[in-house]
C-alpha positions as MATLAB code, in Angstrom:
seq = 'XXXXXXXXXXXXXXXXXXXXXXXXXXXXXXXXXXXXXXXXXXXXXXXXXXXXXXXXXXXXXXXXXXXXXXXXXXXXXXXXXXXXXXXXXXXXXXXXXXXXXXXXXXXXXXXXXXXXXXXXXXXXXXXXXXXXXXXXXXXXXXXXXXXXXXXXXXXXXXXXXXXXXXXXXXXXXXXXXXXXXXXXXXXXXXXXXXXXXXXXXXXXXXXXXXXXXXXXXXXXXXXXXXXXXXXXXXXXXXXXXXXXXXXXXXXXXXXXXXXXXXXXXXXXXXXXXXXXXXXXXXXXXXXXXXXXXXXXXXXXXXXX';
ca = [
      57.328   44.868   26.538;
      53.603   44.181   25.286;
      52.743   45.382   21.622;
      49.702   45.139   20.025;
      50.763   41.950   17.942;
      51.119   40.157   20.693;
      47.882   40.713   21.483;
      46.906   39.719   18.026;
      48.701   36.473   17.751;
      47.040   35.470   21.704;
      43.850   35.778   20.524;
      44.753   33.900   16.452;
      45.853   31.057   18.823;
      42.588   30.813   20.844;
      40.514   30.856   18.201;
      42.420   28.801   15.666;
      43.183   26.277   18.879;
      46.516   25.552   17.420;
      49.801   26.661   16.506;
      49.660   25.689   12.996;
      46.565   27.758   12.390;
      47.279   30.577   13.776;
      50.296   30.989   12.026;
      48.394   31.050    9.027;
      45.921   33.823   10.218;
      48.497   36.417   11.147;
      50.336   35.407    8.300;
      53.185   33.986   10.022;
      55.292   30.809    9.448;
      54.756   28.277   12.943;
      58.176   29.290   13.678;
      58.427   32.847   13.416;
      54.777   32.531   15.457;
      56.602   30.331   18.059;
      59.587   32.261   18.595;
      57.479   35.394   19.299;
      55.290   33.620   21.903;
      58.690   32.184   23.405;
      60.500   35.808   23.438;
      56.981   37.376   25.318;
      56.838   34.659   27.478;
      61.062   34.984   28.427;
      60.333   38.823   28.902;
      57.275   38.000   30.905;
      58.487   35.796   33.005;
      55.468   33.637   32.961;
      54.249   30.439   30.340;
      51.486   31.852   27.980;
      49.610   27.794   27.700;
      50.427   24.727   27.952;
      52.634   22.696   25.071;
      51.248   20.200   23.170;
      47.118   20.863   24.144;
      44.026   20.610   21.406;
      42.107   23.025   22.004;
      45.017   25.102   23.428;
      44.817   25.660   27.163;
      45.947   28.816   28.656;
      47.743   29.821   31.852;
      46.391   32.438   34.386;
      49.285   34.833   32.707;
      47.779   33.806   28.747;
      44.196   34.278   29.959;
      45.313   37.883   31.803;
      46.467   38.911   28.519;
      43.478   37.473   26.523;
      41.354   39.423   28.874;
      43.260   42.484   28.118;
      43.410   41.900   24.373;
      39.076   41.968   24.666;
      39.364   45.070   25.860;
      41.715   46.847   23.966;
      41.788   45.432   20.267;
      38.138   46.936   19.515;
      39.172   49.770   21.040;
      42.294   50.629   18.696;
      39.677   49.500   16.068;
      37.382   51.934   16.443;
      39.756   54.436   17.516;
      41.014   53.853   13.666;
      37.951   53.950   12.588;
      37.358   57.645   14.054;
      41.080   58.715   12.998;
      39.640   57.722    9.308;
      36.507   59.892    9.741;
      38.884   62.357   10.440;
      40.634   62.466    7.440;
      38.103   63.238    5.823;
      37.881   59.758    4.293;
      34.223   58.604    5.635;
      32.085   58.912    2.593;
      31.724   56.211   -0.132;
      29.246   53.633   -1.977;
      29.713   49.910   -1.188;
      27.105   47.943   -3.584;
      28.180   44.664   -4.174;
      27.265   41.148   -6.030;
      27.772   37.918   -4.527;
      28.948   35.052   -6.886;
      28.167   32.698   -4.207;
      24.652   31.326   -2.991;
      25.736   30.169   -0.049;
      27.377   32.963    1.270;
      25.045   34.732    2.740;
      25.566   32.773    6.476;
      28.985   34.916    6.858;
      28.000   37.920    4.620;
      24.637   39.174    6.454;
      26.443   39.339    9.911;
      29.452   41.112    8.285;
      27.052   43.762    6.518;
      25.562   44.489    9.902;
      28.649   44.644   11.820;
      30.084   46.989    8.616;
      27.273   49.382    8.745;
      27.438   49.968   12.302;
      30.407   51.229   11.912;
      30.386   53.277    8.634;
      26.583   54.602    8.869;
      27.973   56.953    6.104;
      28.954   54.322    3.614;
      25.877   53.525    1.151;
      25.446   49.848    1.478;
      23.249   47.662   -1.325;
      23.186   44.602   -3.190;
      21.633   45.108   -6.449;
      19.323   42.654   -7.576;
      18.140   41.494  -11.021;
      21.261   43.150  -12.855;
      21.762   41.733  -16.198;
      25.432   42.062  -16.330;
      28.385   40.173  -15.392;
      29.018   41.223  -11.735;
      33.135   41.376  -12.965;
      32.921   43.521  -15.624;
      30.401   45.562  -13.811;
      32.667   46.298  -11.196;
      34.954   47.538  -13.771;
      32.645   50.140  -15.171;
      31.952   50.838  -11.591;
      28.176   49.815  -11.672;
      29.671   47.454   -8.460;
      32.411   48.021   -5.638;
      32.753   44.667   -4.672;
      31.982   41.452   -5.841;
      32.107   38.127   -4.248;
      33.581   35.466   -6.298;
      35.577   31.885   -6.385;
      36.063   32.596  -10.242;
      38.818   35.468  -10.542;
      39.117   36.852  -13.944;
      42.187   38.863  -15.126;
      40.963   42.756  -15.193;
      42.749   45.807  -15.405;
      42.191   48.008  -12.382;
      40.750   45.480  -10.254;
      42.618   43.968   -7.551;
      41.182   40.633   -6.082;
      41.609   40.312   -1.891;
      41.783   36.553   -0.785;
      39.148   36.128    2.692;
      39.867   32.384    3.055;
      40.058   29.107    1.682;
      37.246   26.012    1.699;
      36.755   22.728    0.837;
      34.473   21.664   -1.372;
      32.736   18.542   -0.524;
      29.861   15.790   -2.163;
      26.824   15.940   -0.419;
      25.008   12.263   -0.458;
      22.082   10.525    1.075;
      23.054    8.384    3.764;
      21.862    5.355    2.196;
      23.767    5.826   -1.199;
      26.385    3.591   -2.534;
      29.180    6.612   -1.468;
      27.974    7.286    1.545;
      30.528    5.036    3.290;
      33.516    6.565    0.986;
      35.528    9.104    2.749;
      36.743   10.461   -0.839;
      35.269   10.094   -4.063;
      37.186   10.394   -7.618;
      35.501   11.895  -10.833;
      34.281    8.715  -12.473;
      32.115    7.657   -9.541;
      30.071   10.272  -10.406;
      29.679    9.588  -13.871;
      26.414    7.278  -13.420;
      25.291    9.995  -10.755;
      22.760   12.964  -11.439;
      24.747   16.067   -9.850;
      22.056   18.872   -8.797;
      23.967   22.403   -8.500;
      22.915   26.034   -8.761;
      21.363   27.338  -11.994;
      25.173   29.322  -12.976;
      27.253   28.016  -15.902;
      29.139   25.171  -15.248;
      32.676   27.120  -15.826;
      31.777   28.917  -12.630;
      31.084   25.439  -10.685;
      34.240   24.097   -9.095;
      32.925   20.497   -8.913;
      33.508   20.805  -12.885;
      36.454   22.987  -13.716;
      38.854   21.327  -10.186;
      37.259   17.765  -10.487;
      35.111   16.758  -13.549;
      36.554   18.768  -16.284;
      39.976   18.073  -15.926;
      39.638   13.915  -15.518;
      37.090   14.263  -18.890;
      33.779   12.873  -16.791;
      30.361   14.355  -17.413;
      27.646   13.372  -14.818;
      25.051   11.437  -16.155;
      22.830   13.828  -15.557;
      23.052   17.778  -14.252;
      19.257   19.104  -12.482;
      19.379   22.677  -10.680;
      18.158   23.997   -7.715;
      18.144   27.711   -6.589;
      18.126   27.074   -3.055;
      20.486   25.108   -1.052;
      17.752   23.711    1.236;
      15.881   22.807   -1.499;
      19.195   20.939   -2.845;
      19.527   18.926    0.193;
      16.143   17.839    0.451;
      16.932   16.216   -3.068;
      20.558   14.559   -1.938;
      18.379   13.365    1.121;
      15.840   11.925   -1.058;
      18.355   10.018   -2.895;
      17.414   12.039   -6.248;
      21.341   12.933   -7.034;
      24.080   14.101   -5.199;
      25.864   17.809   -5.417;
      28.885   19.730   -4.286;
      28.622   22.512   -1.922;
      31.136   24.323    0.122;
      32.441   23.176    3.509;
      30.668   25.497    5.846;
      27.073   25.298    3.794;
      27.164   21.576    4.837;
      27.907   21.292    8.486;
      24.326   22.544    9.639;
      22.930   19.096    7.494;
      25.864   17.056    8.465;
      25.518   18.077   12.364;
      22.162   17.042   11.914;
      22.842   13.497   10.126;
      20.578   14.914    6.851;
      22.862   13.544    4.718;
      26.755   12.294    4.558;
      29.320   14.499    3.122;
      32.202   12.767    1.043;
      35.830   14.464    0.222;
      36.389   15.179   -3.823;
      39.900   13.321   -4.572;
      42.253   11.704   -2.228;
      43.110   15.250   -0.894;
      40.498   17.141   -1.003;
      39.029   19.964   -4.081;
      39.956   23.589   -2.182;
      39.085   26.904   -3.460;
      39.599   30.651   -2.540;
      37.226   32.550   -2.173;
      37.962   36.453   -3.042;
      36.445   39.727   -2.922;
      37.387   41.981   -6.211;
      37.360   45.336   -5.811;
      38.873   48.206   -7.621;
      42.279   49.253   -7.624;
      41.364   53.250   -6.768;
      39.053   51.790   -3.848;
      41.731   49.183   -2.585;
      42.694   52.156    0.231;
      40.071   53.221    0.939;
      39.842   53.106    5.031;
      36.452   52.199    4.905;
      37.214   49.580    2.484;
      39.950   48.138    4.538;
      37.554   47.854    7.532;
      35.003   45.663    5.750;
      37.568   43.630    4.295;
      39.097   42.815    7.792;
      35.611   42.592    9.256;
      34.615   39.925    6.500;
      37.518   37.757    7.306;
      37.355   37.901   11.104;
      33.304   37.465   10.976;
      33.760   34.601    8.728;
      36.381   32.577   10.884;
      34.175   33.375   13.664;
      30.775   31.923   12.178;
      31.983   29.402    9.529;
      33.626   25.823   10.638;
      36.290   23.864    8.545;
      37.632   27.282    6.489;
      41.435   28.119    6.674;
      43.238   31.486    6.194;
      44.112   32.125    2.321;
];
């Protein structure tokens, strides 16, 4: 009567808070997701939540089964984990290169929640390599990088983790500030600040700028993204920054935050990994770990 997906698909829709969104992060369509629910609920007996509520509100019979979903989902997870240890399959090197400066809010917790798990797998980040983390990975100096920027390799295999929007970070007294979207040529008298990377790995220039033929008046860098918004604040240019890395500045009325294009400039971010590690059951576990630690930490990302 009660399988494990059910379980699952509870739990997508309390933390998603609708429908819609949970569909997406069980990787169903909203109808397949609703007529589950509907068939558990006829064989039940008993209404899951109430219709038609934002965030959704469950019954005494949903929040039973939430309870019971708390108990037992870590439990089959770390039951798999152990099964995997079993098989022998335990051992393994995890070092890794982030293409991303501001992923380090979802990535730190994620590490720490991996290598409780797997004490056996030998985590690291390398720094001051002077390769490209891609090809790197190829040659197996890396097992995983973190990147926006997928490039066509052989024998790597790149594993979506979610989806965010970028948006245009500007003080709140600045001429945009009022906009809710900006287009590409209203940045052409602007100076855009970003991270010291080539521009072909910058969204804000290969989704918005590039393909409208704009150049910024002028383009300063910053290393750190604190350091960035103290310049947007300032009113010394503006700059583009993921979703998530803005909400602790917006929350705090720092500085405004403006959509790119009528509907939006999303990305994907991925992690690349080798095909002969794609298996792996450790690898698997810090895949799944990353995605659920992200959706539980980050606001305003959607499933890939």
């Amino acid at each position: 009567m009660l399988e494990l997906r059910h379980l699952r698909t509870l739990v997508a829709l309390r933390d998603a808070g609708s429908l819609v969104e949970a569909a997406e992060r069980v990787h169903l369509t909203q109808s397949a997701l609703s007529h589950q629910i509907k068939d558990l609920e006829e064989r039940l007996g008993n209404p899951l939540f109430l219709r038609k509520t934002r965030p959704v509100e469950f019954t005494r019979a949903g929040q039973r089964l939430l309870a019971l979903a708390e108990q037992i989902l870590p439990q089959v997870r770390m039951a798999e984990r152990d099964l995997a240890r079993l098989a022998g399959n335990e051992q393994g090197r995890l070092h890794m290169a982030i293409e991303c400066h501001s992923c380090f809010q979802w990535l730190m917790p994620t590490i720490d929640h991996f290598r409780n798990h797997w004490p056996e797998v030998e985590v690291d980040i390398p720094s001051g390599h002077n390769f490209d983390p891609l090809p790197a990975l190829s040659r197996e100096q890396l097992d995983l990088v973190i990147t926006a920027d997928p490039q066509p390799l052989t024998g790597v295999h790149y594993e979506p983790l979610f989806r965010y929007e970028g948006l245009l970070a500007v003080a709140k007294q600045h001429r945009l500030a009022d906009r809710s979207w900006v287009t590409p040529t209203d940045l052409a008298d602007e100076t855009l600040i970003t991270y010291p990377v080539e521009h072909s790995r910058l969204d804000v220039f290969t989704q918005f700028l590039d393909p409208s033929g704009v150049s910024p008046r002028e383009v300063r860098t910053a290393e750190l993204t604190i350091m960035m918004m103290q310049l947007v604040a300032s009113g010394r240019g503006v700059c583009a920054l993921p979703n998530w890395a803005l909400t602790e500045y917006l929350e705090r009325d720092y500085v405004r935050g403006v959509a790119l294009g009528e509907n939006g400039m999303w990305s994907t971010l991925f992690a690349a990994i080798r095909d002969d590690c794609h298996e792996l059951p450790w690898m698997e576990d810090f895949l799944r770990t990353a995605r659920e630690t992200s959706f539980a930490v980050l606001e305003g990302i959607k499933p890939a």
